[in-house]
Amino acid sequence: MDDPSLGIYLHIPFCERICPYCDFAVVRSRPLAHEVEARYVEALLAELALRSPELPGRRLETVYFGGGTPSLLSPESVARLLVAAQGSFERAAAFEATLEVNPSTVERERLPAFRKAGVTRLSIGIQSFDDTVLRRLGRAHRATEGRRTLEAARVAGFENVSLDLLFAAPDQDEAALACDLDAALSFAPEHVSAYGLTIEPQTPFARAAARGQLRLPGEEAVARMLETLAERLEASGLVRYEISNFARPGFESRHNLRYWQRRAVLGLGAGAVSCEPPGPTAAHGARRANPRDLARYLEGAERGDVAAEREVLAAHAARGEAMFLALRTAAGLCAARFAAEFGAPPRAFWAAEIERLVAQGMLIEGPGADLCLTPHGVLLSDSVFEQFV
Ligand code: SF4
């Protein structure tokens, strides 16, 4: 095993309210009943006990509570899960435990106890500091709650705080985004994730868009927003280390880097996905997806068989994935590492595409044929990635 490290992702599928653009595996739970939480936590512990023997010799580097709204869990549940995860594997000295938090009064009051439970990093779902934008996004919180949660995170002693911003929201313009950036930077976060709103099929937003009831910023406005965003965040010392993620040096999300670097992640919970790096049973890695349906997941975990679907990646799919995941990062693609896995450097598979993207100023080919996106390529990253799938 070249890389014995491991990350664990725990999916917590409960939300107080379902946002109209969301297509994650979530269920509405308001409030989260004690017995529902207890049953789900037991299921996660059972799945961990089931899966951890399959991963002998792994060193646990990260645990990530994602959702859904993980901060709806009690600090006691978070502590139990963290203790169990760390007891199932050797724990790395530099250990990161992230909890996604939504801004609300109850969750804010729990922050000191989450820290005591062993959480080292918070990822706070601010999305916007503009009440109009928050209302149009159907979010349960308002800007004041976002501000108070960020303040409470510092008071609780968290020194590694990330905030999520959403842009290209309905009726949002560049001036509104600039205000959001000012507000975000006033809290001096160690990390910012900024994602453009995407309209996912089968969501209320998709239906509203089909009826012409959603006024979304046009392509040019979105491109200008992306530029503004990068300029403002980078001017404040946050380095773009991935297309949508900015961090002060040393505060990159070590868990999320694992996905872009195709390293091992054990996904636990309804709808969670595990990532297996290349190994004896899958020459180019595999994905293992748990059932998204909560009842199906619970029943499976309780009988000792989650019925996850495992997909072994074919060489061509793995090559494309290796390419676009690496190109998402500022470090780019290491051609030598790619060649070690696939037998030849990227040019052997995509010579014409690479030539064209370099000529169009979207890709830079460095020494040793390493590849990375230019700022122009970052703006048009979707069309770059299409070339490699
Ligand atoms: S809070 Fe997040 S996970 Fe929950 S419904 Fe809204 S977007 Fe989806």
Short mmCIF file of C-alpha atoms and ligand atoms in Angstrom, two decimals:
data_model
loop_
_atom_site.label_atom_id
_atom_site.label_comp_id
_atom_site.label_asym_id
_atom_site.label_seq_id
_atom_site.Cartn_x
_atom_site.Cartn_y
_atom_site.Cartn_z
CA MET A 1 0.00 0.00 0.00
CA ASP A 2 1.73 3.21 -1.19
CA ASP A 3 -0.48 5.51 0.85
CA PRO A 4 -1.87 3.99 4.06
CA SER A 5 -3.82 7.12 5.00
CA LEU A 6 -7.62 7.23 5.24
CA GLY A 7 -10.38 9.82 5.52
CA ILE A 8 -13.86 9.04 6.85
CA TYR A 9 -16.95 10.85 5.57
CA LEU A 10 -20.08 10.61 7.72
CA HIS A 11 -23.26 11.68 5.96
CA ILE A 12 -25.89 13.19 8.27
CA PRO A 13 -29.04 13.41 6.12
CA PHE A 14 -31.26 15.60 8.32
CA CYS A 15 -32.19 19.21 7.58
CA GLU A 16 -34.65 21.56 9.28
CA ARG A 17 -35.98 22.55 5.89
CA ILE A 18 -35.18 21.33 2.38
CA CYS A 19 -33.76 24.12 0.24
CA PRO A 20 -35.42 24.27 -3.21
CA TYR A 21 -32.13 23.82 -5.10
CA CYS A 22 -30.85 20.84 -3.10
CA ASP A 23 -30.48 17.36 -4.55
CA PHE A 24 -28.45 15.80 -1.74
CA ALA A 25 -29.65 12.73 0.18
CA VAL A 26 -31.61 14.64 2.84
CA VAL A 27 -34.84 14.33 4.82
CA ARG A 28 -36.76 17.06 6.61
CA SER A 29 -36.48 16.68 10.38
CA ARG A 30 -37.70 19.56 12.44
CA PRO A 31 -36.71 19.13 15.16
CA LEU A 32 -34.46 16.09 14.92
CA ALA A 33 -36.21 13.65 17.26
CA HIS A 34 -33.96 12.01 19.83
CA GLU A 35 -34.97 8.48 18.78
CA VAL A 36 -34.35 9.23 15.08
CA GLU A 37 -30.88 10.58 15.90
CA ALA A 38 -30.10 7.66 18.22
CA ARG A 39 -31.10 5.07 15.59
CA TYR A 40 -29.06 6.77 12.88
CA VAL A 41 -25.96 7.09 15.07
CA GLU A 42 -26.22 3.39 15.98
CA ALA A 43 -26.45 2.56 12.28
CA LEU A 44 -23.31 4.61 11.54
CA LEU A 45 -21.45 2.86 14.36
CA ALA A 46 -22.61 -0.54 13.07
CA GLU A 47 -21.48 0.31 9.54
CA LEU A 48 -18.11 1.51 10.83
CA ALA A 49 -17.65 -1.75 12.75
CA LEU A 50 -18.56 -3.67 9.59
CA ARG A 51 -16.33 -1.77 7.20
CA SER A 52 -13.22 -0.99 9.25
CA PRO A 53 -11.85 -4.60 9.23
CA GLU A 54 -11.82 -4.34 5.40
CA LEU A 55 -9.19 -1.59 5.72
CA PRO A 56 -6.35 -3.03 7.81
CA GLY A 57 -3.24 -0.94 8.39
CA ARG A 58 -4.91 2.37 7.52
CA ARG A 59 -3.96 5.58 9.34
CA LEU A 60 -6.88 7.91 9.97
CA GLU A 61 -6.07 11.47 8.89
CA THR A 62 -9.49 13.10 8.57
CA VAL A 63 -13.10 12.74 9.64
CA TYR A 64 -15.72 14.88 7.91
CA PHE A 65 -19.32 15.24 9.11
CA GLY A 66 -21.23 16.39 6.03
CA GLY A 67 -24.86 16.57 5.10
CA GLY A 68 -27.56 17.45 5.39
CA THR A 69 -26.99 19.36 8.58
CA PRO A 70 -24.53 17.51 10.83
CA SER A 71 -24.74 20.21 13.50
CA LEU A 72 -28.29 19.00 14.24
CA LEU A 73 -26.58 16.06 15.97
CA SER A 74 -25.97 16.45 19.67
CA PRO A 75 -22.34 16.96 20.74
CA GLU A 76 -22.60 13.60 22.53
CA SER A 77 -23.39 11.84 19.24
CA VAL A 78 -20.52 13.64 17.49
CA ALA A 79 -18.16 12.64 20.33
CA ARG A 80 -19.26 8.96 20.16
CA LEU A 81 -18.69 8.83 16.42
CA LEU A 82 -15.30 10.52 16.66
CA VAL A 83 -14.16 8.18 19.44
CA ALA A 84 -15.33 5.14 17.45
CA ALA A 85 -13.62 6.34 14.25
CA GLN A 86 -10.33 6.98 16.04
CA GLY A 87 -10.60 3.67 17.87
CA SER A 88 -11.03 1.75 14.61
CA PHE A 89 -7.78 2.91 13.00
CA GLU A 90 -4.40 4.23 14.01
CA ARG A 91 -4.86 8.00 14.27
CA ALA A 92 -2.46 10.30 12.40
CA ALA A 93 -0.66 12.88 14.52
CA ALA A 94 -2.03 15.71 12.40
CA PHE A 95 -5.71 14.88 12.58
CA GLU A 96 -8.53 17.00 11.10
CA ALA A 97 -12.17 16.61 12.19
CA THR A 98 -14.57 18.87 10.29
CA LEU A 99 -18.20 19.51 11.14
CA GLU A 100 -20.55 21.28 8.74
CA VAL A 101 -22.68 23.75 10.66
CA ASN A 102 -25.77 25.67 9.64
CA PRO A 103 -26.33 29.04 11.28
CA SER A 104 -29.11 28.70 13.83
CA THR A 105 -29.47 29.47 17.49
CA VAL A 106 -29.50 25.87 18.72
CA GLU A 107 -26.47 24.90 16.71
CA ARG A 108 -24.58 28.06 17.73
CA GLU A 109 -25.02 27.24 21.40
CA ARG A 110 -23.55 23.79 20.80
CA LEU A 111 -20.26 25.02 19.31
CA PRO A 112 -18.19 24.87 22.56
CA ALA A 113 -19.41 21.31 23.16
CA PHE A 114 -18.58 20.31 19.57
CA ARG A 115 -15.05 21.57 20.15
CA LYS A 116 -14.83 19.58 23.37
CA ALA A 117 -16.07 16.53 21.44
CA GLY A 118 -12.94 16.74 19.26
CA VAL A 119 -14.07 18.78 16.25
CA THR A 120 -11.06 20.78 15.01
CA ARG A 121 -12.57 22.57 12.03
CA LEU A 122 -15.95 24.12 11.24
CA SER A 123 -17.45 24.58 7.81
CA ILE A 124 -20.28 27.08 8.21
CA GLY A 125 -23.04 27.22 5.58
CA ILE A 126 -23.38 31.01 5.41
CA GLN A 127 -24.20 31.12 1.64
CA SER A 128 -24.92 34.88 1.76
CA PHE A 129 -25.07 37.82 4.15
CA ASP A 130 -28.00 39.26 2.20
CA ASP A 131 -31.46 38.41 3.56
CA THR A 132 -33.06 38.84 0.13
CA VAL A 133 -30.68 36.29 -1.39
CA LEU A 134 -31.13 33.91 1.56
CA ARG A 135 -34.92 34.16 1.24
CA ARG A 136 -34.81 33.48 -2.52
CA LEU A 137 -32.56 30.49 -1.90
CA GLY A 138 -35.13 29.17 0.58
CA ARG A 139 -32.56 29.02 3.37
CA ALA A 140 -33.77 28.57 6.94
CA HIS A 141 -31.42 31.21 8.42
CA ARG A 142 -30.96 34.96 8.02
CA ALA A 143 -27.79 37.08 7.78
CA THR A 144 -27.75 38.02 11.48
CA GLU A 145 -27.70 34.35 12.43
CA GLY A 146 -24.80 33.79 10.04
CA ARG A 147 -22.80 36.61 11.62
CA ARG A 148 -23.58 35.42 15.14
CA THR A 149 -22.53 31.86 14.29
CA LEU A 150 -19.18 33.05 12.91
CA GLU A 151 -18.61 35.13 16.05
CA ALA A 152 -19.63 32.20 18.26
CA ALA A 153 -17.15 29.92 16.45
CA ARG A 154 -14.28 32.21 17.49
CA VAL A 155 -15.59 32.58 21.04
CA ALA A 156 -15.74 28.77 21.24
CA GLY A 157 -12.02 28.71 20.34
CA PHE A 158 -12.14 27.39 16.76
CA GLU A 159 -9.04 28.53 14.90
CA ASN A 160 -9.86 26.78 11.65
CA VAL A 161 -13.11 28.13 10.27
CA SER A 162 -14.39 27.80 6.73
CA LEU A 163 -17.44 29.55 5.38
CA ASP A 164 -19.49 28.60 2.35
CA LEU A 165 -20.71 31.24 -0.06
CA LEU A 166 -23.14 30.62 -2.88
CA PHE A 167 -23.12 32.92 -5.89
CA ALA A 168 -25.11 33.27 -9.13
CA ALA A 169 -28.25 33.09 -6.99
CA PRO A 170 -31.60 34.33 -8.38
CA ASP A 171 -31.57 38.12 -8.82
CA GLN A 172 -28.05 38.37 -7.35
CA ASP A 173 -25.79 40.86 -9.10
CA GLU A 174 -22.09 41.62 -8.82
CA ALA A 175 -22.65 44.41 -6.28
CA ALA A 176 -24.54 42.01 -4.00
CA LEU A 177 -21.73 39.46 -4.30
CA ALA A 178 -19.15 42.17 -3.50
CA CYS A 179 -21.09 42.97 -0.29
CA ASP A 180 -21.09 39.27 0.62
CA LEU A 181 -17.33 39.10 0.09
CA ASP A 182 -16.74 42.20 2.26
CA ALA A 183 -18.86 40.71 5.02
CA ALA A 184 -17.16 37.31 4.75
CA LEU A 185 -13.66 38.79 4.84
CA SER A 186 -14.48 40.92 7.88
CA PHE A 187 -14.46 37.65 9.87
CA ALA A 188 -10.96 36.75 8.59
CA PRO A 189 -11.90 33.11 7.84
CA GLU A 190 -9.10 30.61 7.31
CA HIS A 191 -10.99 29.10 4.39
CA VAL A 192 -13.77 30.03 1.97
CA SER A 193 -15.66 27.69 -0.37
CA ALA A 194 -17.56 29.55 -3.09
CA TYR A 195 -19.84 27.61 -5.39
CA GLY A 196 -22.08 28.92 -8.15
CA LEU A 197 -25.71 27.86 -7.89
CA THR A 198 -26.44 24.96 -10.20
CA ILE A 199 -29.96 23.97 -11.14
CA GLU A 200 -30.27 20.25 -10.52
CA PRO A 201 -32.99 18.24 -12.30
CA GLN A 202 -36.11 17.28 -10.30
CA THR A 203 -35.70 20.13 -7.78
CA PRO A 204 -38.25 22.93 -7.17
CA PHE A 205 -35.72 25.37 -8.68
CA ALA A 206 -35.55 23.26 -11.87
CA ARG A 207 -39.34 23.40 -12.14
CA ALA A 208 -39.39 27.15 -11.45
CA ALA A 209 -36.67 27.69 -14.07
CA ALA A 210 -38.67 25.66 -16.61
CA ARG A 211 -41.67 27.92 -15.95
CA GLY A 212 -39.46 31.00 -16.44
CA GLN A 213 -39.91 32.05 -12.81
CA LEU A 214 -36.25 32.07 -11.83
CA ARG A 215 -34.20 35.10 -12.86
CA LEU A 216 -30.64 33.81 -12.85
CA PRO A 217 -27.58 35.89 -13.76
CA GLY A 218 -26.40 35.34 -17.34
CA GLU A 219 -23.15 33.64 -18.35
CA GLU A 220 -21.18 36.89 -18.62
CA ALA A 221 -22.36 38.12 -15.24
CA VAL A 222 -21.43 34.79 -13.68
CA ALA A 223 -17.97 34.94 -15.27
CA ARG A 224 -17.48 38.47 -13.86
CA MET A 225 -18.64 37.25 -10.44
CA LEU A 226 -16.06 34.46 -10.57
CA GLU A 227 -13.34 36.98 -11.37
CA THR A 228 -14.44 39.38 -8.61
CA LEU A 229 -14.57 36.53 -6.17
CA ALA A 230 -11.05 35.31 -6.90
CA GLU A 231 -9.60 38.85 -6.91
CA ARG A 232 -11.15 39.83 -3.58
CA LEU A 233 -10.36 36.59 -1.78
CA GLU A 234 -6.80 36.39 -3.07
CA ALA A 235 -6.13 40.06 -2.24
CA SER A 236 -6.98 39.22 1.36
CA GLY A 237 -4.39 36.42 1.54
CA LEU A 238 -6.64 33.46 0.76
CA VAL A 239 -4.98 31.31 -1.89
CA ARG A 240 -7.10 29.53 -4.48
CA TYR A 241 -5.94 25.92 -4.10
CA GLU A 242 -8.92 24.45 -5.95
CA ILE A 243 -11.37 25.99 -8.40
CA SER A 244 -13.99 26.74 -5.72
CA ASN A 245 -11.84 26.73 -2.58
CA PHE A 246 -9.56 29.36 -1.06
CA ALA A 247 -7.45 29.05 2.08
CA ARG A 248 -4.75 30.71 4.09
CA PRO A 249 -1.60 28.60 3.56
CA GLY A 250 -1.79 25.55 5.80
CA PHE A 251 -5.59 25.71 6.17
CA GLU A 252 -6.60 23.83 3.00
CA SER A 253 -9.32 21.24 3.66
CA ARG A 254 -7.24 18.12 4.11
CA HIS A 255 -10.34 15.96 3.80
CA ASN A 256 -11.56 17.46 0.53
CA LEU A 257 -8.04 17.33 -0.92
CA ARG A 258 -8.30 13.56 -0.57
CA TYR A 259 -11.04 13.46 -3.25
CA TRP A 260 -9.10 15.59 -5.72
CA GLN A 261 -5.96 13.52 -5.08
CA ARG A 262 -7.93 10.24 -5.42
CA ARG A 263 -6.95 9.01 -1.96
CA ALA A 264 -8.93 6.58 0.20
CA VAL A 265 -12.18 7.78 1.78
CA LEU A 266 -14.56 5.55 3.71
CA GLY A 267 -18.09 6.95 3.30
CA LEU A 268 -20.60 6.02 5.98
CA GLY A 269 -24.32 6.80 6.12
CA ALA A 270 -27.25 7.10 3.73
CA GLY A 271 -26.07 8.07 0.25
CA ALA A 272 -22.41 8.21 1.34
CA VAL A 273 -19.78 7.32 -1.27
CA SER A 274 -16.50 5.56 -0.52
CA CYS A 275 -13.48 6.11 -2.76
CA GLU A 276 -11.06 3.23 -3.13
CA PRO A 277 -7.71 4.11 -4.66
CA PRO A 278 -6.11 1.71 -7.16
CA GLY A 279 -5.36 -1.63 -5.50
CA PRO A 280 -5.36 -5.41 -5.98
CA THR A 281 -9.16 -5.68 -6.48
CA ALA A 282 -9.51 -2.57 -8.64
CA ALA A 283 -6.50 -1.64 -10.76
CA HIS A 284 -7.79 1.91 -11.25
CA GLY A 285 -9.85 2.35 -8.10
CA ALA A 286 -13.50 1.91 -7.26
CA ARG A 287 -16.51 3.82 -5.90
CA ARG A 288 -18.95 2.37 -3.44
CA ALA A 289 -22.28 4.14 -2.98
CA ASN A 290 -24.65 3.49 -0.07
CA PRO A 291 -28.42 3.58 -0.67
CA ARG A 292 -29.75 7.15 -0.59
CA ASP A 293 -33.05 6.11 0.90
CA LEU A 294 -32.86 6.54 4.69
CA ALA A 295 -35.13 3.61 5.59
CA ARG A 296 -33.24 1.26 3.25
CA TYR A 297 -29.91 2.39 4.67
CA LEU A 298 -31.05 1.95 8.29
CA GLU A 299 -32.46 -1.53 7.67
CA GLY A 300 -29.27 -2.55 5.87
CA ALA A 301 -26.95 -1.25 8.57
CA GLU A 302 -29.03 -2.95 11.26
CA ARG A 303 -28.92 -6.36 9.55
CA GLY A 304 -25.20 -6.02 8.80
CA ASP A 305 -25.39 -5.48 5.04
CA VAL A 306 -25.79 -1.94 3.74
CA ALA A 307 -26.20 -3.18 0.14
CA ALA A 308 -23.84 -0.59 -1.25
CA GLU A 309 -23.24 -0.56 -5.00
CA ARG A 310 -19.58 -0.94 -5.90
CA GLU A 311 -18.34 0.26 -9.26
CA VAL A 312 -14.85 -0.71 -10.36
CA LEU A 313 -13.47 2.06 -12.56
CA ALA A 314 -12.45 1.11 -16.07
CA ALA A 315 -9.08 2.45 -17.22
CA HIS A 316 -10.53 5.11 -19.54
CA ALA A 317 -12.94 6.41 -16.87
CA ALA A 318 -10.17 6.50 -14.27
CA ARG A 319 -7.85 8.38 -16.67
CA GLY A 320 -10.49 11.06 -17.27
CA GLU A 321 -11.21 11.32 -13.58
CA ALA A 322 -7.52 11.55 -12.68
CA MET A 323 -7.17 14.35 -15.21
CA PHE A 324 -10.10 16.54 -14.26
CA LEU A 325 -9.76 16.06 -10.50
CA ALA A 326 -6.09 17.08 -10.63
CA LEU A 327 -6.84 20.02 -12.94
CA ARG A 328 -9.34 21.32 -10.37
CA THR A 329 -6.39 21.93 -8.03
CA ALA A 330 -3.82 24.69 -8.30
CA ALA A 331 -1.10 22.03 -8.11
CA GLY A 332 -2.43 20.56 -11.37
CA LEU A 333 -1.64 17.19 -12.87
CA CYS A 334 1.72 15.49 -12.35
CA ALA A 335 2.41 13.75 -15.68
CA ALA A 336 4.93 11.34 -14.14
CA ARG A 337 2.43 10.12 -11.54
CA PHE A 338 -0.24 9.80 -14.23
CA ALA A 339 2.17 7.76 -16.39
CA ALA A 340 3.05 5.52 -13.45
CA GLU A 341 -0.62 4.53 -13.12
CA PHE A 342 -1.74 4.52 -16.76
CA GLY A 343 1.42 3.48 -18.55
CA ALA A 344 1.93 6.69 -20.52
CA PRO A 345 1.68 10.47 -19.97
CA PRO A 346 -1.56 12.40 -20.73
CA ARG A 347 -0.37 13.34 -24.24
CA ALA A 348 -0.47 9.67 -25.22
CA PHE A 349 -4.27 9.80 -24.75
CA TRP A 350 -5.25 13.40 -25.49
CA ALA A 351 -2.53 14.98 -27.65
CA ALA A 352 -4.98 16.96 -29.85
CA GLU A 353 -7.09 18.16 -26.90
CA ILE A 354 -4.03 19.31 -24.96
CA GLU A 355 -2.59 21.12 -28.02
CA ARG A 356 -5.88 22.91 -28.58
CA LEU A 357 -6.42 23.92 -24.94
CA VAL A 358 -2.84 25.20 -24.66
CA ALA A 359 -3.30 27.20 -27.89
CA GLN A 360 -6.58 28.62 -26.56
CA GLY A 361 -4.83 29.78 -23.39
CA MET A 362 -6.77 27.48 -21.08
CA LEU A 363 -4.05 25.01 -20.16
CA ILE A 364 -0.38 25.42 -19.30
CA GLU A 365 2.00 22.58 -20.05
CA GLY A 366 5.00 22.80 -17.73
CA PRO A 367 8.29 20.96 -17.42
CA GLY A 368 7.87 17.19 -17.60
CA ALA A 369 4.51 17.69 -19.39
CA ASP A 370 2.75 18.58 -16.11
CA LEU A 371 -0.56 20.35 -16.72
CA CYS A 372 -2.56 23.04 -14.95
CA LEU A 373 -5.40 25.41 -15.79
CA THR A 374 -4.75 29.07 -16.62
CA PRO A 375 -7.05 31.71 -15.01
CA HIS A 376 -9.01 31.64 -18.30
CA GLY A 377 -9.21 27.85 -18.08
CA VAL A 378 -10.55 28.15 -14.51
CA LEU A 379 -13.35 30.40 -15.78
CA LEU A 380 -14.26 27.85 -18.47
CA SER A 381 -13.33 24.75 -16.50
CA ASP A 382 -16.46 22.77 -17.40
CA SER A 383 -15.67 22.98 -21.10
CA VAL A 384 -12.03 22.02 -20.41
CA PHE A 385 -13.07 18.94 -18.41
CA GLU A 386 -15.49 17.83 -21.14
CA GLN A 387 -12.44 17.17 -23.32
CA PHE A 388 -11.19 14.44 -21.02
CA VAL A 389 -14.28 12.37 -20.24
S1 SF4 B 1 -29.22 22.93 4.25
FE1 SF4 B 1 -27.86 22.12 2.65
S2 SF4 B 1 -28.18 19.91 2.64
FE2 SF4 B 1 -29.92 20.83 3.77
S3 SF4 B 1 -31.48 21.11 2.23
FE3 SF4 B 1 -30.37 23.03 2.30
S4 SF4 B 1 -28.77 22.80 0.72
FE4 SF4 B 1 -29.59 20.74 1.13
#
